[in-house]
PDB file of C-alpha atoms in Angstrom:
ATOM      1  CA  MET F   1    -106.301  20.164 -97.617  1.00 48.00           C
ATOM      2  CA  MET F   2    -106.552  23.277 -95.400  1.00 56.00           C
ATOM      3  CA  ASP F   3    -105.463  26.715 -96.560  1.00 77.00           C
ATOM      4  CA  ARG F   4    -103.123  28.724 -94.404  1.00 78.00           C
ATOM      5  CA  ARG F   5    -105.248  30.228 -91.633  1.00 80.00           C
ATOM      6  CA  ILE F   6    -104.511  32.807 -88.992  1.00 80.00           C
ATOM      7  CA  ALA F   7    -106.376  33.468 -85.739  1.00 82.00           C
ATOM      8  CA  ILE F   8    -105.636  36.665 -83.833  1.00 81.00           C
ATOM      9  CA  LEU F   9    -106.294  36.018 -80.152  1.00 85.00           C
ATOM     10  CA  HIS F  10    -108.278  38.945 -78.744  1.00 84.00           C
ATOM     11  CA  GLU F  11    -110.936  37.132 -76.722  1.00 91.00           C
ATOM     12  CA  PRO F  12    -112.097  33.617 -75.742  1.00 92.00           C
ATOM     13  CA  ARG F  13    -114.074  32.974 -78.948  1.00 91.00           C
ATOM     14  CA  HIS F  14    -110.915  33.556 -81.002  1.00 89.00           C
ATOM     15  CA  ARG F  15    -109.078  30.992 -78.901  1.00 92.00           C
ATOM     16  CA  ALA F  16    -111.956  28.533 -79.427  1.00 93.00           C
ATOM     17  CA  TYR F  17    -111.728  29.121 -83.188  1.00 91.00           C
ATOM     18  CA  ALA F  18    -107.958  28.465 -83.111  1.00 91.00           C
ATOM     19  CA  LYS F  19    -108.478  25.275 -81.086  1.00 93.00           C
ATOM     20  CA  GLY F  20    -111.089  24.156 -83.617  1.00 93.00           C
ATOM     21  CA  MET F  21    -108.645  24.673 -86.473  1.00 90.00           C
ATOM     22  CA  ILE F  22    -106.068  22.585 -84.617  1.00 93.00           C
ATOM     23  CA  ASP F  23    -108.588  19.803 -83.982  1.00 94.00           C
ATOM     24  CA  ALA F  24    -109.587  19.786 -87.684  1.00 92.00           C
ATOM     25  CA  ALA F  25    -106.032  19.836 -89.037  1.00 91.00           C
ATOM     26  CA  PRO F  26    -104.636  16.584 -90.436  1.00 92.00           C
ATOM     27  CA  ASP F  27    -101.683  14.885 -88.757  1.00 93.00           C
ATOM     28  CA  GLY F  28     -98.388  16.452 -89.733  1.00 92.00           C
ATOM     29  CA  TYR F  29     -99.702  20.018 -89.978  1.00 92.00           C
ATOM     30  CA  VAL F  30     -97.730  22.735 -88.181  1.00 91.00           C
ATOM     31  CA  VAL F  31     -99.031  25.260 -85.634  1.00 91.00           C
ATOM     32  CA  THR F  32     -97.044  28.423 -84.954  1.00 87.00           C
ATOM     33  CA  VAL F  33     -97.900  31.013 -82.293  1.00 87.00           C
ATOM     34  CA  THR F  34     -96.124  34.371 -82.655  1.00 82.00           C
ATOM     35  CA  GLU F  35     -96.333  37.849 -81.237  1.00 79.00           C
ATOM     36  CA  PRO F  36     -98.147  40.421 -83.401  1.00 76.00           C
ATOM     37  CA  THR F  37     -96.194  41.914 -86.276  1.00 77.00           C
ATOM     38  CA  ARG F  38     -95.395  45.601 -86.419  1.00 77.00           C
ATOM     39  CA  THR F  39     -98.270  47.975 -86.988  1.00 80.00           C
ATOM     40  CA  THR F  40     -98.937  50.152 -90.015  1.00 81.00           C
ATOM     41  CA  ASP F  41     -98.446  53.211 -87.781  1.00 84.00           C
ATOM     42  CA  GLN F  42     -95.039  51.951 -86.650  1.00 86.00           C
ATOM     43  CA  ASN F  43     -94.006  51.273 -90.226  1.00 83.00           C
ATOM     44  CA  ALA F  44     -95.230  54.712 -91.346  1.00 86.00           C
ATOM     45  CA  LEU F  45     -93.162  56.373 -88.615  1.00 93.00           C
ATOM     46  CA  LEU F  46     -89.884  54.575 -89.381  1.00 94.00           C
ATOM     47  CA  TRP F  47     -89.067  56.169 -92.735  1.00 93.00           C
ATOM     48  CA  PRO F  48     -89.673  59.820 -91.735  1.00 96.00           C
ATOM     49  CA  LEU F  49     -87.436  59.264 -88.682  1.00 97.00           C
ATOM     50  CA  LEU F  50     -84.706  57.717 -90.834  1.00 97.00           C
ATOM     51  CA  THR F  51     -85.036  60.626 -93.280  1.00 97.00           C
ATOM     52  CA  ASP F  52     -84.570  63.145 -90.461  1.00 98.00           C
ATOM     53  CA  VAL F  53     -81.449  61.326 -89.260  1.00 98.00           C
ATOM     54  CA  SER F  54     -79.980  60.918 -92.757  1.00 98.00           C
ATOM     55  CA  ARG F  55     -80.437  64.617 -93.555  1.00 98.00           C
ATOM     56  CA  GLN F  56     -79.028  65.912 -90.274  1.00 98.00           C
ATOM     57  CA  VAL F  57     -76.324  63.511 -89.079  1.00 98.00           C
ATOM     58  CA  THR F  58     -72.885  63.042 -90.611  1.00 98.00           C
ATOM     59  CA  TRP F  59     -71.526  59.657 -89.525  1.00 97.00           C
ATOM     60  CA  TYR F  60     -67.742  59.391 -89.424  1.00 96.00           C
ATOM     61  CA  GLY F  61     -67.447  62.011 -92.160  1.00 97.00           C
ATOM     62  CA  ARG F  62     -70.149  60.492 -94.362  1.00 97.00           C
ATOM     63  CA  LYS F  63     -73.758  61.275 -95.177  1.00 97.00           C
ATOM     64  CA  LEU F  64     -75.689  58.008 -95.160  1.00 97.00           C
ATOM     65  CA  SER F  65     -78.946  56.993 -96.841  1.00 96.00           C
ATOM     66  CA  ASN F  66     -82.152  56.112 -95.009  1.00 95.00           C
ATOM     67  CA  GLU F  67     -81.486  52.443 -95.803  1.00 93.00           C
ATOM     68  CA  ASP F  68     -77.936  52.687 -94.388  1.00 94.00           C
ATOM     69  CA  TRP F  69     -79.304  54.188 -91.168  1.00 96.00           C
ATOM     70  CA  LYS F  70     -81.923  51.444 -90.954  1.00 93.00           C
ATOM     71  CA  HIS F  71     -79.116  48.865 -91.067  1.00 89.00           C
ATOM     72  CA  ILE F  72     -77.114  50.753 -88.423  1.00 92.00           C
ATOM     73  CA  PHE F  73     -80.049  51.014 -86.021  1.00 94.00           C
ATOM     74  CA  THR F  74     -81.140  47.414 -86.576  1.00 91.00           C
ATOM     75  CA  ALA F  75     -77.589  46.187 -86.005  1.00 88.00           C
ATOM     76  CA  SER F  76     -77.328  48.240 -82.800  1.00 90.00           C
ATOM     77  CA  LEU F  77     -80.646  46.961 -81.498  1.00 89.00           C
ATOM     78  CA  SER F  78     -79.988  43.304 -82.225  1.00 82.00           C
ATOM     79  CA  LYS F  79     -76.253  43.282 -81.464  1.00 80.00           C
ATOM     80  CA  LEU F  80     -75.607  41.779 -84.890  1.00 76.00           C
ATOM     81  CA  ASP F  81     -72.506  39.940 -86.005  1.00 83.00           C
ATOM     82  CA  VAL F  82     -70.249  41.017 -88.878  1.00 85.00           C
ATOM     83  CA  VAL F  83     -68.416  38.667 -91.252  1.00 91.00           C
ATOM     84  CA  PRO F  84     -66.146  39.268 -94.266  1.00 94.00           C
ATOM     85  CA  ASN F  85     -67.905  39.225 -97.642  1.00 93.00           C
ATOM     86  CA  ILE F  86     -67.100  36.453-100.119  1.00 96.00           C
ATOM     87  CA  ASP F  87     -64.220  38.224-101.892  1.00 96.00           C
ATOM     88  CA  GLY F  88     -62.691  39.691 -98.729  1.00 93.00           C
ATOM     89  CA  SER F  89     -63.124  43.296 -99.878  1.00 96.00           C
ATOM     90  CA  GLY F  90     -65.603  44.294 -97.174  1.00 93.00           C
ATOM     91  CA  PHE F  91     -67.961  43.107 -94.493  1.00 90.00           C
ATOM     92  CA  VAL F  92     -71.581  42.009 -94.189  1.00 84.00           C
ATOM     93  CA  ALA F  93     -73.778  42.447 -91.101  1.00 80.00           C
ATOM     94  CA  LEU F  94     -75.750  39.353 -90.170  1.00 79.00           C
ATOM     95  CA  GLY F  95     -78.984  39.610 -88.287  1.00 70.00           C
ATOM     96  CA  GLN F  96     -82.620  40.520 -88.057  1.00 69.00           C
ATOM     97  CA  SER F  97     -84.620  42.219 -90.772  1.00 79.00           C
ATOM     98  CA  THR F  98     -87.173  44.846 -89.728  1.00 84.00           C
ATOM     99  CA  SER F  99     -89.829  43.010 -91.742  1.00 80.00           C
ATOM    100  CA  ARG F 100     -89.600  40.119 -89.274  1.00 80.00           C
ATOM    101  CA  MET F 101     -89.808  42.264 -86.138  1.00 86.00           C
ATOM    102  CA  GLY F 102     -92.796  42.032 -83.833  1.00 86.00           C
ATOM    103  CA  LYS F 103     -94.501  45.090 -82.364  1.00 89.00           C
ATOM    104  CA  ARG F 104     -92.394  45.106 -79.206  1.00 90.00           C
ATOM    105  CA  LYS F 105     -89.043  44.853 -81.001  1.00 91.00           C
ATOM    106  CA  PHE F 106     -90.110  47.432 -83.586  1.00 93.00           C
ATOM    107  CA  SER F 107     -91.089  49.810 -80.750  1.00 94.00           C
ATOM    108  CA  GLU F 108     -87.600  49.330 -79.310  1.00 95.00           C
ATOM    109  CA  LEU F 109     -86.156  50.242 -82.718  1.00 95.00           C
ATOM    110  CA  ILE F 110     -88.224  53.449 -82.878  1.00 96.00           C
ATOM    111  CA  GLU F 111     -87.162  54.359 -79.317  1.00 97.00           C
ATOM    112  CA  LEU F 112     -83.503  53.728 -80.218  1.00 97.00           C
ATOM    113  CA  ILE F 113     -83.804  56.108 -83.184  1.00 98.00           C
ATOM    114  CA  PHE F 114     -85.393  58.812 -80.997  1.00 98.00           C
ATOM    115  CA  GLU F 115     -82.691  58.357 -78.336  1.00 98.00           C
ATOM    116  CA  PHE F 116     -79.909  58.539 -80.939  1.00 98.00           C
ATOM    117  CA  GLY F 117     -81.495  61.619 -82.489  1.00 98.00           C
ATOM    118  CA  ALA F 118     -81.694  63.346 -79.104  1.00 98.00           C
ATOM    119  CA  ARG F 119     -77.976  62.707 -78.505  1.00 98.00           C
ATOM    120  CA  HIS F 120     -77.057  64.001 -81.972  1.00 98.00           C
ATOM    121  CA  GLY F 121     -79.258  67.094 -82.104  1.00 98.00           C
ATOM    122  CA  VAL F 122     -81.756  65.824 -84.663  1.00 98.00           C
ATOM    123  CA  VAL F 123     -84.732  68.139 -85.067  1.00 97.00           C
ATOM    124  CA  TRP F 124     -87.670  65.865 -85.816  1.00 96.00           C
ATOM    125  CA  SER F 125     -90.087  66.669 -88.602  1.00 92.00           C
ATOM    126  CA  ASN F 126     -93.739  66.795 -87.672  1.00 75.00           C
ATOM    127  CA  HIS F 127     -94.859  63.190 -87.886  1.00 65.00           C
ATOM    128  CA  ASP F 128     -97.896  63.418 -85.614  1.00 54.00           C
ATOM    129  CA  ASP F 129    -100.075  62.648 -88.632  1.00 43.00           C
ATOM    130  CA  ARG F 130     -98.123  59.467 -89.376  1.00 42.00           C
ATOM    131  CA  GLY F 131     -98.928  57.583 -86.195  1.00 43.00           C
ATOM    132  CA  ALA F 132     -96.882  56.684 -83.159  1.00 44.00           C
ATOM    133  CA  ALA F 133     -94.755  53.787 -82.022  1.00 43.00           C
TER     134      ALA F 133
END
């Protein structure tokens, strides 16, 4: 039985390796091709940006946590749906988790945060040493 294997396609030899894995796989195995996941630099940039927003922006009279802002930005980016919770006392946003975002979508999230911050007067901390989107 084969282990789970991943081939990152950078050049022709990587594609040949992936094709070889497919040829060697038993019937019934599954092949999935996905875009690259977010980078370490992107991930390292997210939390300082959310911290800057949470410290400087009051949202409808409330100071929100980094995690709350992450949910707000993710919901805005993905145009999420909202449903009542199980006891009817509140609501739950349905949609995409940042951990499942690819590089492109995560870059869009970072850009959305920068754009929001610009409109709301956020002064960004120095995060040059944390990488870039």
